[in-house]
PDB file of C-alpha atoms in Angstrom:
ATOM      1  CA  MET A 410      98.210  89.985  73.493  1.00  0.00           C
ATOM      2  CA  ALA A 411      96.397  91.311  76.593  1.00  0.00           C
ATOM      3  CA  ASP A 412      95.833  89.114  79.625  1.00  0.00           C
ATOM      4  CA  ASP A 413      92.389  87.456  79.613  1.00  0.00           C
ATOM      5  CA  LYS A 414      91.624  89.191  82.929  1.00  0.00           C
ATOM      6  CA  VAL A 415      92.180  92.656  81.471  1.00  0.00           C
ATOM      7  CA  GLN A 416      90.171  94.292  78.705  1.00  0.00           C
ATOM      8  CA  ILE A 417      91.835  97.414  77.352  1.00  0.00           C
ATOM      9  CA  ILE A 418      89.257  99.802  75.919  1.00  0.00           C
ATOM     10  CA  ASP A 419      90.251 101.464  72.637  1.00  0.00           C
ATOM     11  CA  ASP A 420      87.125 103.499  71.899  1.00  0.00           C
ATOM     12  CA  GLU A 421      86.443 106.820  73.551  1.00  0.00           C
ATOM     13  CA  GLU A 422      83.099 106.033  75.121  1.00  0.00           C
ATOM     14  CA  VAL A 423      82.263 108.538  77.828  1.00  0.00           C
ATOM     15  CA  ILE A 424      80.939 107.394  81.187  1.00  0.00           C
ATOM     16  CA  THR A 425      79.185 110.015  83.279  1.00  0.00           C
ATOM     17  CA  LEU A 426      79.362 109.670  87.049  1.00  0.00           C
ATOM     18  CA  PHE A 427      77.894 112.027  89.609  1.00  0.00           C
ATOM     19  CA  ASP A 428      79.641 113.468  92.655  1.00  0.00           C
ATOM     20  CA  GLU A 429      78.120 113.838  96.125  1.00  0.00           C
ATOM     21  CA  ASP A 430      76.449 117.103  94.999  1.00  0.00           C
ATOM     22  CA  ASN A 431      74.939 115.367  91.941  1.00  0.00           C
ATOM     23  CA  ASN A 432      77.274 117.207  89.549  1.00  0.00           C
ATOM     24  CA  PRO A 433      78.104 115.191  86.398  1.00  0.00           C
ATOM     25  CA  MET A 434      81.727 114.202  85.735  1.00  0.00           C
ATOM     26  CA  ASP A 435      82.722 112.604  82.413  1.00  0.00           C
ATOM     27  CA  PHE A 436      85.354 109.874  82.178  1.00  0.00           C
ATOM     28  CA  TYR A 437      86.878 107.697  79.469  1.00  0.00           C
ATOM     29  CA  GLU A 438      86.975 104.010  80.301  1.00  0.00           C
ATOM     30  CA  VAL A 439      90.604 102.955  79.888  1.00  0.00           C
ATOM     31  CA  ALA A 440      90.317  99.301  80.899  1.00  0.00           C
ATOM     32  CA  VAL A 441      88.345  96.715  82.833  1.00  0.00           C
ATOM     33  CA  VAL A 442      90.386  94.453  85.107  1.00  0.00           C
ATOM     34  CA  GLU A 443      89.285  91.270  86.861  1.00  0.00           C
ATOM     35  CA  TYR A 444      90.980  90.964  90.246  1.00  0.00           C
ATOM     36  CA  GLU A 445      90.093  88.432  92.942  1.00  0.00           C
ATOM     37  CA  GLY A 446      86.706  87.703  91.396  1.00  0.00           C
ATOM     38  CA  GLU A 447      85.653  91.362  91.106  1.00  0.00           C
ATOM     39  CA  LEU A 448      85.612  93.664  88.072  1.00  0.00           C
ATOM     40  CA  TYR A 449      87.298  97.062  88.248  1.00  0.00           C
ATOM     41  CA  ALA A 450      87.123  99.957  85.791  1.00  0.00           C
ATOM     42  CA  LEU A 451      90.048 102.292  85.222  1.00  0.00           C
ATOM     43  CA  LEU A 452      88.573 105.681  84.343  1.00  0.00           C
ATOM     44  CA  GLN A 453      90.386 108.786  83.122  1.00  0.00           C
ATOM     45  CA  PRO A 454      88.814 112.264  83.230  1.00  0.00           C
ATOM     46  CA  ALA A 455      87.391 113.360  79.857  1.00  0.00           C
ATOM     47  CA  GLU A 456      87.592 116.978  80.979  1.00  0.00           C
ATOM     48  CA  GLU A 457      89.412 118.902  83.668  1.00  0.00           C
ATOM     49  CA  ILE A 458      88.254 117.933  87.161  1.00  0.00           C
ATOM     50  CA  GLU A 459      89.600 119.830  90.143  1.00  0.00           C
ATOM     51  CA  GLY A 460      91.942 117.695  92.232  1.00  0.00           C
ATOM     52  CA  ILE A 461      92.487 115.044  89.524  1.00  0.00           C
ATOM     53  CA  ALA A 462      95.504 115.201  87.203  1.00  0.00           C
ATOM     54  CA  GLU A 463      94.832 115.021  83.466  1.00  0.00           C
ATOM     55  CA  ASP A 464      96.771 111.745  83.082  1.00  0.00           C
ATOM     56  CA  GLU A 465      95.525 110.178  86.334  1.00  0.00           C
ATOM     57  CA  VAL A 466      93.213 107.164  86.349  1.00  0.00           C
ATOM     58  CA  LEU A 467      90.660 106.426  89.018  1.00  0.00           C
ATOM     59  CA  ILE A 468      89.777 102.869  89.928  1.00  0.00           C
ATOM     60  CA  PHE A 469      86.185 101.833  90.574  1.00  0.00           C
ATOM     61  CA  ARG A 470      84.730  98.444  91.441  1.00  0.00           C
ATOM     62  CA  ILE A 471      81.944  97.571  89.019  1.00  0.00           C
ATOM     63  CA  GLY A 472      78.759  96.222  90.586  1.00  0.00           C
ATOM     64  CA  GLU A 473      75.371  95.480  89.100  1.00  0.00           C
ATOM     65  CA  GLY A 474      71.989  96.637  90.251  1.00  0.00           C
ATOM     66  CA  GLU A 475      68.502  97.138  88.949  1.00  0.00           C
ATOM     67  CA  ALA A 476      67.761 100.389  87.194  1.00  0.00           C
ATOM     68  CA  GLY A 477      64.373 100.555  88.832  1.00  0.00           C
ATOM     69  CA  GLY A 478      62.797 101.818  85.645  1.00  0.00           C
ATOM     70  CA  GLU A 479      60.600 100.269  83.026  1.00  0.00           C
ATOM     71  CA  GLY A 480      61.910  96.807  82.130  1.00  0.00           C
ATOM     72  CA  ASP A 481      64.163  96.683  85.221  1.00  0.00           C
ATOM     73  CA  GLU A 482      67.360  96.186  83.216  1.00  0.00           C
ATOM     74  CA  GLU A 483      70.618  95.523  85.030  1.00  0.00           C
ATOM     75  CA  GLU A 484      72.952  98.540  85.173  1.00  0.00           C
ATOM     76  CA  ASP A 485      76.599  98.821  86.090  1.00  0.00           C
ATOM     77  CA  TYR A 486      77.349 100.838  89.205  1.00  0.00           C
ATOM     78  CA  PHE A 487      80.796 102.242  89.916  1.00  0.00           C
ATOM     79  CA  TYR A 488      82.024 102.176  93.512  1.00  0.00           C
ATOM     80  CA  PRO A 489      85.235 104.065  94.397  1.00  0.00           C
ATOM     81  CA  VAL A 490      88.070 101.840  95.595  1.00  0.00           C
ATOM     82  CA  GLU A 491      89.686 103.326  98.671  1.00  0.00           C
ATOM     83  CA  ASP A 492      91.903 100.358  99.615  1.00  0.00           C
ATOM     84  CA  GLU A 493      95.360 101.347  98.341  1.00  0.00           C
ATOM     85  CA  ALA A 494      96.550  97.731  98.160  1.00  0.00           C
ATOM     86  CA  VAL A 495      93.651  96.844  95.843  1.00  0.00           C
ATOM     87  CA  GLN A 496      94.246  99.986  93.761  1.00  0.00           C
ATOM     88  CA  GLU A 497      97.906  99.070  93.305  1.00  0.00           C
ATOM     89  CA  ALA A 498      97.169  95.423  92.475  1.00  0.00           C
ATOM     90  CA  VAL A 499      94.519  96.343  89.895  1.00  0.00           C
ATOM     91  CA  PHE A 500      96.784  98.971  88.322  1.00  0.00           C
ATOM     92  CA  GLU A 501      99.676  96.480  88.163  1.00  0.00           C
ATOM     93  CA  GLU A 502      97.430  93.988  86.326  1.00  0.00           C
ATOM     94  CA  TYR A 503      96.547  96.747  83.857  1.00  0.00           C
ATOM     95  CA  LEU A 504     100.209  97.707  83.338  1.00  0.00           C
ATOM     96  CA  ARG A 505     101.200  94.089  82.789  1.00  0.00           C
ATOM     97  CA  ALA A 506      98.449  93.549  80.195  1.00  0.00           C
ATOM     98  CA  SER A 507      99.069  96.839  78.380  1.00  0.00           C
ATOM     99  CA  ALA A 508     102.809  96.083  78.155  1.00  0.00           C
ATOM    100  CA  ASP A 509     102.007  92.636  76.734  1.00  0.00           C
ATOM    101  CA  GLU A 510      99.673  94.222  74.171  1.00  0.00           C
ATOM    102  CA  GLU A 511     102.292  96.788  73.118  1.00  0.00           C
ATOM    103  CA  CYS A 512     104.924  94.171  72.351  1.00  0.00           C
ATOM    104  CA  ASP A 513     102.354  91.725  70.919  1.00  0.00           C
ATOM    105  CA  GLY A 514     103.899  88.707  72.632  1.00  0.00           C
ATOM    106  CA  ASP A 515     107.473  89.467  71.564  1.00  0.00           C
ATOM    107  CA  CYS A 516     108.946  90.913  74.747  1.00  0.00           C
ATOM    108  CA  ALA A 517     112.535  91.298  73.590  1.00  0.00           C
ATOM    109  CA  GLY A 518     113.551  94.839  74.348  1.00  0.00           C
ATOM    110  CA  CYS A 519     110.133  96.288  75.160  1.00  0.00           C
ATOM    111  CA  GLY A 520     110.534  96.155  78.947  1.00  0.00           C
ATOM    112  CA  ALA A 521     107.383  94.116  79.517  1.00  0.00           C
ATOM    113  CA  PRO A 522     107.439  91.782  82.526  1.00  0.00           C
ATOM    114  CA  CYS A 523     107.212  88.672  80.302  1.00  0.00           C
ATOM    115  CA  ASP A 524     109.975  86.838  82.165  1.00  0.00           C
ATOM    116  CA  GLU A 525     107.899  87.024  85.339  1.00  0.00           C
ATOM    117  CA  LYS A 526     104.918  85.447  83.546  1.00  0.00           C
ATOM    118  CA  GLU A 527     107.079  82.517  82.359  1.00  0.00           C
ATOM    119  CA  ASP A 528     108.098  81.767  85.955  1.00  0.00           C
ATOM    120  CA  LYS A 529     104.471  81.389  87.097  1.00  0.00           C
TER     121      LYS A 529
END
């Protein structure tokens, strides 16, 4: 079972972000991780993007803002995380939760860090 602070996304919903030149870039949302009171999205390229490996994930902090359009609905905004310590901590939370999900609570032999969780 996944940690309650990590939501692993199974569908292949595409999120389109725009670079500094307003070029669209499509990503799959791999997971959403709560870390120190903030939400972070782990995004993987849906198509080849120069400078990003096919199996690489990018970590973005999720923030809310007003769309500014009719109805003024709240929208999620994705802010790149440049702090390497935060990137590593968020990715570790994701790895821990995905390992727990793979072995479905029975950690014998799957290599999941379940022993560490029992010590906490």
